[in-house]
């Protein structure tokens, strides 16, 4: 939308479809694209709240995150990746109940194929894709296309900053949700969820903490009262594992069975 009025009209139309969230993209791809203006962001948030809709914002920069939290956004999608988060943001997110979905693996996929991603050697991943896909992912053509990206070093640094900020925000008591941004090409749904857990542990969280975030914690953020934890009356959606994930987060890949509405 080019104006706050257009933004409000868009949200009004969107509200007729009864979405769970309104999401907006507040980024500039390292200065290459125009960024949504603050007055338009504020109009989206205000109008969405008038329709009792929660608002998520794709963010990259600390300054944008601060502005969006001050404007009333409900959640931040993706990590803050340009700078270390500060106490002002922490205080604002906690006081307003704003949550963060870090999607660390999304950032890893922006550069991992330049070197050959760790999941190419993971039997759990390899069992889930065809030989043609494995050949493509490990091939020289894909590697070279990634290595030519002028932002490759920036992408690597962004992941490391995101991991540091996740640990800081979690330890400070900010609510953390779980997501991967999987679905586009080279981002494999079903596997990247396991890899996200691994990266969250790499960031300094414990296996128990990341499992809680990915299950009951995220269900709570969604407002889903019958999901996320095992208890009487809840949907019986769960995995049975052959090894203890608390002893090593890679053990979430030791699937014995998967139950849906069991």
mmCIF file of C-alpha atoms in Angstrom:
data_model
loop_
_atom_site.group_PDB
_atom_site.id
_atom_site.type_symbol
_atom_site.label_atom_id
_atom_site.label_comp_id
_atom_site.label_asym_id
_atom_site.label_seq_id
_atom_site.Cartn_x
_atom_site.Cartn_y
_atom_site.Cartn_z
ATOM 1 C CA UNK A 1 0.000 0.000 0.000
ATOM 2 C CA UNK A 2 1.234 3.472 -0.910
ATOM 3 C CA UNK A 3 -0.693 5.357 1.770
ATOM 4 C CA UNK A 4 -2.096 4.695 5.250
ATOM 5 C CA UNK A 5 -5.583 4.874 3.729
ATOM 6 C CA UNK A 6 -4.737 2.129 1.241
ATOM 7 C CA UNK A 7 -3.274 0.061 4.052
ATOM 8 C CA UNK A 8 -6.460 0.359 6.092
ATOM 9 C CA UNK A 9 -8.562 -0.618 3.084
ATOM 10 C CA UNK A 10 -6.374 -3.658 2.478
ATOM 11 C CA UNK A 11 -6.736 -4.773 6.089
ATOM 12 C CA UNK A 12 -10.500 -4.236 5.968
ATOM 13 C CA UNK A 13 -10.737 -6.485 2.905
ATOM 14 C CA UNK A 14 -8.412 -9.054 4.455
ATOM 15 C CA UNK A 15 -10.538 -9.139 7.595
ATOM 16 C CA UNK A 16 -13.505 -10.459 5.593
ATOM 17 C CA UNK A 17 -11.540 -13.695 5.107
ATOM 18 C CA UNK A 18 -11.098 -14.179 8.879
ATOM 19 C CA UNK A 19 -7.336 -14.768 8.931
ATOM 20 C CA UNK A 20 -5.469 -15.798 12.055
ATOM 21 C CA UNK A 21 -2.859 -13.068 11.572
ATOM 22 C CA UNK A 22 -2.003 -10.105 9.415
ATOM 23 C CA UNK A 23 1.656 -10.113 8.387
ATOM 24 C CA UNK A 24 3.668 -7.282 6.880
ATOM 25 C CA UNK A 25 7.188 -7.201 5.426
ATOM 26 C CA UNK A 26 9.406 -4.493 6.942
ATOM 27 C CA UNK A 27 12.796 -4.878 5.315
ATOM 28 C CA UNK A 28 14.840 -3.484 2.430
ATOM 29 C CA UNK A 29 17.046 -6.418 1.380
ATOM 30 C CA UNK A 30 20.232 -4.592 2.353
ATOM 31 C CA UNK A 31 19.049 -1.347 0.839
ATOM 32 C CA UNK A 32 17.983 -2.781 -2.512
ATOM 33 C CA UNK A 33 14.226 -2.460 -2.020
ATOM 34 C CA UNK A 34 11.969 0.259 -0.609
ATOM 35 C CA UNK A 35 10.963 -0.343 2.982
ATOM 36 C CA UNK A 36 7.377 0.002 4.179
ATOM 37 C CA UNK A 37 6.993 3.440 5.762
ATOM 38 C CA UNK A 38 6.337 3.718 9.510
ATOM 39 C CA UNK A 39 3.008 5.504 9.017
ATOM 40 C CA UNK A 40 1.778 2.621 6.851
ATOM 41 C CA UNK A 41 2.951 0.067 9.418
ATOM 42 C CA UNK A 42 1.077 1.943 12.121
ATOM 43 C CA UNK A 43 -2.081 2.059 10.004
ATOM 44 C CA UNK A 44 -1.923 -1.709 9.398
ATOM 45 C CA UNK A 45 -1.485 -2.432 13.091
ATOM 46 C CA UNK A 46 -4.234 -0.052 14.166
ATOM 47 C CA UNK A 47 -6.754 -1.251 11.589
ATOM 48 C CA UNK A 48 -6.005 -4.915 12.243
ATOM 49 C CA UNK A 49 -6.563 -4.431 15.952
ATOM 50 C CA UNK A 50 -9.889 -2.738 15.188
ATOM 51 C CA UNK A 51 -10.890 -6.037 13.598
ATOM 52 C CA UNK A 52 -9.474 -8.082 16.490
ATOM 53 C CA UNK A 53 -6.666 -9.432 14.320
ATOM 54 C CA UNK A 54 -3.134 -9.898 15.561
ATOM 55 C CA UNK A 55 -0.256 -8.500 13.531
ATOM 56 C CA UNK A 56 3.113 -10.050 12.761
ATOM 57 C CA UNK A 57 5.966 -8.203 11.123
ATOM 58 C CA UNK A 58 8.891 -9.589 9.175
ATOM 59 C CA UNK A 59 11.886 -7.725 10.590
ATOM 60 C CA UNK A 60 15.638 -7.590 10.149
ATOM 61 C CA UNK A 61 16.812 -4.355 11.787
ATOM 62 C CA UNK A 62 16.803 -3.515 15.494
ATOM 63 C CA UNK A 63 15.488 -0.002 14.857
ATOM 64 C CA UNK A 64 12.494 -1.341 12.935
ATOM 65 C CA UNK A 65 11.751 -3.865 15.663
ATOM 66 C CA UNK A 66 11.703 -1.089 18.257
ATOM 67 C CA UNK A 67 9.366 1.073 16.151
ATOM 68 C CA UNK A 68 6.997 -1.807 15.470
ATOM 69 C CA UNK A 69 6.816 -2.860 19.109
ATOM 70 C CA UNK A 70 6.098 0.744 20.089
ATOM 71 C CA UNK A 71 3.350 0.812 17.433
ATOM 72 C CA UNK A 72 1.658 -2.221 18.960
ATOM 73 C CA UNK A 73 2.746 -5.179 16.812
ATOM 74 C CA UNK A 74 1.926 -8.538 18.379
ATOM 75 C CA UNK A 75 4.848 -10.603 17.111
ATOM 76 C CA UNK A 76 8.108 -10.357 15.210
ATOM 77 C CA UNK A 77 8.864 -12.872 12.468
ATOM 78 C CA UNK A 78 12.549 -13.777 11.970
ATOM 79 C CA UNK A 79 15.517 -12.751 14.057
ATOM 80 C CA UNK A 80 16.888 -9.279 14.613
ATOM 81 C CA UNK A 81 20.055 -9.663 12.600
ATOM 82 C CA UNK A 82 21.871 -6.348 12.244
ATOM 83 C CA UNK A 83 22.744 -5.552 15.861
ATOM 84 C CA UNK A 84 22.605 -6.971 19.349
ATOM 85 C CA UNK A 85 19.234 -6.395 21.000
ATOM 86 C CA UNK A 86 19.254 -3.910 23.853
ATOM 87 C CA UNK A 87 17.417 -3.525 27.134
ATOM 88 C CA UNK A 88 14.969 -1.009 25.694
ATOM 89 C CA UNK A 89 13.654 -3.568 23.215
ATOM 90 C CA UNK A 90 13.608 -6.316 25.827
ATOM 91 C CA UNK A 91 11.604 -4.165 28.225
ATOM 92 C CA UNK A 92 9.152 -3.120 25.515
ATOM 93 C CA UNK A 93 8.578 -6.665 24.254
ATOM 94 C CA UNK A 94 8.025 -7.990 27.755
ATOM 95 C CA UNK A 95 5.699 -5.204 28.844
ATOM 96 C CA UNK A 96 3.587 -5.516 25.686
ATOM 97 C CA UNK A 97 3.696 -9.304 25.415
ATOM 98 C CA UNK A 98 5.335 -9.257 21.974
ATOM 99 C CA UNK A 99 6.771 -12.591 20.856
ATOM 100 C CA UNK A 100 9.619 -13.502 18.504
ATOM 101 C CA UNK A 101 9.781 -16.358 15.978
ATOM 102 C CA UNK A 102 13.508 -16.577 15.196
ATOM 103 C CA UNK A 103 13.493 -18.901 12.107
ATOM 104 C CA UNK A 104 17.243 -19.445 12.382
ATOM 105 C CA UNK A 105 17.194 -22.160 9.747
ATOM 106 C CA UNK A 106 15.717 -19.745 7.245
ATOM 107 C CA UNK A 107 18.898 -17.696 7.602
ATOM 108 C CA UNK A 108 21.088 -20.783 7.330
ATOM 109 C CA UNK A 109 19.509 -21.716 3.985
ATOM 110 C CA UNK A 110 20.607 -18.369 2.512
ATOM 111 C CA UNK A 111 24.243 -19.497 2.526
ATOM 112 C CA UNK A 112 24.431 -23.206 3.417
ATOM 113 C CA UNK A 113 24.313 -24.444 -0.158
ATOM 114 C CA UNK A 114 27.513 -22.554 -0.974
ATOM 115 C CA UNK A 115 29.443 -25.077 1.122
ATOM 116 C CA UNK A 116 27.084 -28.034 1.064
ATOM 117 C CA UNK A 117 24.604 -27.994 3.969
ATOM 118 C CA UNK A 118 25.081 -30.268 6.964
ATOM 119 C CA UNK A 119 21.790 -31.983 6.213
ATOM 120 C CA UNK A 120 23.208 -33.535 3.045
ATOM 121 C CA UNK A 121 25.092 -35.953 5.302
ATOM 122 C CA UNK A 122 22.105 -36.569 7.589
ATOM 123 C CA UNK A 123 20.548 -40.012 6.982
ATOM 124 C CA UNK A 124 17.205 -38.717 8.241
ATOM 125 C CA UNK A 125 17.163 -36.017 5.554
ATOM 126 C CA UNK A 126 18.494 -38.296 2.834
ATOM 127 C CA UNK A 127 15.731 -40.818 3.477
ATOM 128 C CA UNK A 128 13.103 -38.211 2.740
ATOM 129 C CA UNK A 129 14.162 -36.928 -0.675
ATOM 130 C CA UNK A 130 14.920 -38.479 -4.062
ATOM 131 C CA UNK A 131 18.355 -39.151 -5.522
ATOM 132 C CA UNK A 132 17.751 -36.398 -8.103
ATOM 133 C CA UNK A 133 17.248 -33.883 -5.310
ATOM 134 C CA UNK A 134 20.374 -35.061 -3.488
ATOM 135 C CA UNK A 135 22.381 -34.754 -6.698
ATOM 136 C CA UNK A 136 21.074 -31.239 -7.249
ATOM 137 C CA UNK A 137 21.807 -30.108 -3.680
ATOM 138 C CA UNK A 138 25.329 -31.497 -3.719
ATOM 139 C CA UNK A 139 26.124 -30.422 -7.241
ATOM 140 C CA UNK A 140 28.694 -27.878 -8.347
ATOM 141 C CA UNK A 141 26.142 -25.749 -10.208
ATOM 142 C CA UNK A 142 24.110 -24.962 -7.092
ATOM 143 C CA UNK A 143 27.231 -24.337 -5.002
ATOM 144 C CA UNK A 144 28.623 -21.900 -7.545
ATOM 145 C CA UNK A 145 25.344 -19.992 -7.796
ATOM 146 C CA UNK A 146 25.368 -19.454 -4.034
ATOM 147 C CA UNK A 147 29.045 -18.555 -3.904
ATOM 148 C CA UNK A 148 28.453 -15.749 -6.408
ATOM 149 C CA UNK A 149 26.007 -14.002 -4.065
ATOM 150 C CA UNK A 150 27.642 -10.732 -2.946
ATOM 151 C CA UNK A 151 25.819 -10.916 0.382
ATOM 152 C CA UNK A 152 27.144 -14.345 1.374
ATOM 153 C CA UNK A 153 29.248 -13.066 4.274
ATOM 154 C CA UNK A 154 26.369 -10.878 5.433
ATOM 155 C CA UNK A 155 24.090 -13.911 5.506
ATOM 156 C CA UNK A 156 26.561 -15.850 7.630
ATOM 157 C CA UNK A 157 26.892 -12.940 10.051
ATOM 158 C CA UNK A 158 23.108 -12.502 10.203
ATOM 159 C CA UNK A 159 22.625 -16.060 11.432
ATOM 160 C CA UNK A 160 25.237 -15.645 14.151
ATOM 161 C CA UNK A 161 23.662 -12.373 15.306
ATOM 162 C CA UNK A 162 20.228 -13.986 15.275
ATOM 163 C CA UNK A 163 21.471 -16.825 17.468
ATOM 164 C CA UNK A 164 23.015 -14.404 19.953
ATOM 165 C CA UNK A 165 19.830 -12.348 20.088
ATOM 166 C CA UNK A 166 17.637 -15.411 20.554
ATOM 167 C CA UNK A 167 19.634 -16.434 23.616
ATOM 168 C CA UNK A 168 19.524 -12.900 25.029
ATOM 169 C CA UNK A 169 15.777 -12.505 24.501
ATOM 170 C CA UNK A 170 14.942 -15.963 25.842
ATOM 171 C CA UNK A 171 17.041 -15.505 28.961
ATOM 172 C CA UNK A 172 15.362 -12.128 29.534
ATOM 173 C CA UNK A 173 11.916 -13.723 29.504
ATOM 174 C CA UNK A 174 10.656 -12.652 26.074
ATOM 175 C CA UNK A 175 8.155 -15.108 24.597
ATOM 176 C CA UNK A 176 9.654 -17.207 21.794
ATOM 177 C CA UNK A 177 7.679 -19.052 19.122
ATOM 178 C CA UNK A 178 8.741 -21.726 16.662
ATOM 179 C CA UNK A 179 8.916 -21.507 12.896
ATOM 180 C CA UNK A 180 11.157 -22.250 9.936
ATOM 181 C CA UNK A 181 9.939 -20.249 6.920
ATOM 182 C CA UNK A 182 10.114 -23.559 5.059
ATOM 183 C CA UNK A 183 8.219 -24.220 1.855
ATOM 184 C CA UNK A 184 10.051 -22.234 -0.850
ATOM 185 C CA UNK A 185 12.584 -24.122 -2.999
ATOM 186 C CA UNK A 186 15.551 -25.515 -1.031
ATOM 187 C CA UNK A 187 13.691 -25.114 2.289
ATOM 188 C CA UNK A 188 12.365 -28.568 3.084
ATOM 189 C CA UNK A 189 9.217 -28.815 5.167
ATOM 190 C CA UNK A 190 9.420 -31.633 7.669
ATOM 191 C CA UNK A 191 13.194 -31.583 7.910
ATOM 192 C CA UNK A 192 13.891 -27.930 8.620
ATOM 193 C CA UNK A 193 11.790 -28.162 11.770
ATOM 194 C CA UNK A 194 14.347 -30.607 13.160
ATOM 195 C CA UNK A 195 17.205 -28.413 11.986
ATOM 196 C CA UNK A 196 15.622 -25.362 13.649
ATOM 197 C CA UNK A 197 15.612 -27.210 16.959
ATOM 198 C CA UNK A 198 19.299 -27.987 16.471
ATOM 199 C CA UNK A 199 20.189 -24.371 15.703
ATOM 200 C CA UNK A 200 18.262 -23.147 18.742
ATOM 201 C CA UNK A 201 20.332 -25.500 20.878
ATOM 202 C CA UNK A 202 23.463 -24.221 19.129
ATOM 203 C CA UNK A 203 22.342 -20.747 20.198
ATOM 204 C CA UNK A 204 22.585 -21.806 23.839
ATOM 205 C CA UNK A 205 19.119 -23.069 24.729
ATOM 206 C CA UNK A 206 18.673 -26.549 26.178
ATOM 207 C CA UNK A 207 16.853 -29.363 24.370
ATOM 208 C CA UNK A 208 14.071 -29.167 26.952
ATOM 209 C CA UNK A 209 13.666 -25.438 26.357
ATOM 210 C CA UNK A 210 13.479 -25.694 22.572
ATOM 211 C CA UNK A 211 11.050 -28.621 22.684
ATOM 212 C CA UNK A 212 8.830 -26.602 25.000
ATOM 213 C CA UNK A 213 8.995 -23.626 22.612
ATOM 214 C CA UNK A 214 8.109 -25.802 19.627
ATOM 215 C CA UNK A 215 5.148 -27.510 21.302
ATOM 216 C CA UNK A 216 3.237 -26.063 24.236
ATOM 217 C CA UNK A 217 4.859 -22.647 24.004
ATOM 218 C CA UNK A 218 3.894 -22.074 20.392
ATOM 219 C CA UNK A 219 0.414 -23.488 20.914
ATOM 220 C CA UNK A 220 -0.058 -20.912 23.665
ATOM 221 C CA UNK A 221 1.065 -18.081 21.381
ATOM 222 C CA UNK A 222 -1.416 -19.261 18.753
ATOM 223 C CA UNK A 223 -4.199 -19.348 21.326
ATOM 224 C CA UNK A 224 -4.705 -23.063 20.613
ATOM 225 C CA UNK A 225 -6.032 -24.504 23.839
ATOM 226 C CA UNK A 226 -6.122 -28.184 22.809
ATOM 227 C CA UNK A 227 -2.690 -28.487 21.183
ATOM 228 C CA UNK A 228 0.936 -28.583 22.152
ATOM 229 C CA UNK A 229 1.028 -30.686 25.306
ATOM 230 C CA UNK A 230 -0.083 -34.173 26.248
ATOM 231 C CA UNK A 231 -3.048 -34.031 28.590
ATOM 232 C CA UNK A 232 -6.580 -35.362 28.786
ATOM 233 C CA UNK A 233 -8.884 -33.610 26.340
ATOM 234 C CA UNK A 234 -6.148 -32.379 24.007
ATOM 235 C CA UNK A 235 -5.645 -33.532 20.448
ATOM 236 C CA UNK A 236 -3.350 -36.551 20.604
ATOM 237 C CA UNK A 237 -0.758 -35.331 18.093
ATOM 238 C CA UNK A 238 2.649 -36.643 19.091
ATOM 239 C CA UNK A 239 5.828 -38.412 18.032
ATOM 240 C CA UNK A 240 7.240 -41.563 19.592
ATOM 241 C CA UNK A 241 11.053 -41.579 19.566
ATOM 242 C CA UNK A 242 13.585 -44.368 19.948
ATOM 243 C CA UNK A 243 16.068 -42.106 21.757
ATOM 244 C CA UNK A 244 15.806 -39.350 24.355
ATOM 245 C CA UNK A 245 15.847 -35.851 22.804
ATOM 246 C CA UNK A 246 16.773 -34.359 26.167
ATOM 247 C CA UNK A 247 20.051 -36.249 25.916
ATOM 248 C CA UNK A 248 20.692 -34.865 22.423
ATOM 249 C CA UNK A 249 18.423 -32.768 20.233
ATOM 250 C CA UNK A 250 19.310 -34.805 17.110
ATOM 251 C CA UNK A 251 17.291 -37.595 18.711
ATOM 252 C CA UNK A 252 14.092 -35.921 17.513
ATOM 253 C CA UNK A 253 15.042 -37.622 14.234
ATOM 254 C CA UNK A 254 14.847 -41.096 15.794
ATOM 255 C CA UNK A 255 11.201 -41.465 14.860
ATOM 256 C CA UNK A 256 9.460 -44.682 15.812
ATOM 257 C CA UNK A 257 5.942 -43.496 14.961
ATOM 258 C CA UNK A 258 3.920 -40.351 14.424
ATOM 259 C CA UNK A 259 0.373 -40.039 15.730
ATOM 260 C CA UNK A 260 -2.291 -37.585 14.594
ATOM 261 C CA UNK A 261 -5.475 -37.303 16.628
ATOM 262 C CA UNK A 262 -4.497 -40.567 18.304
#
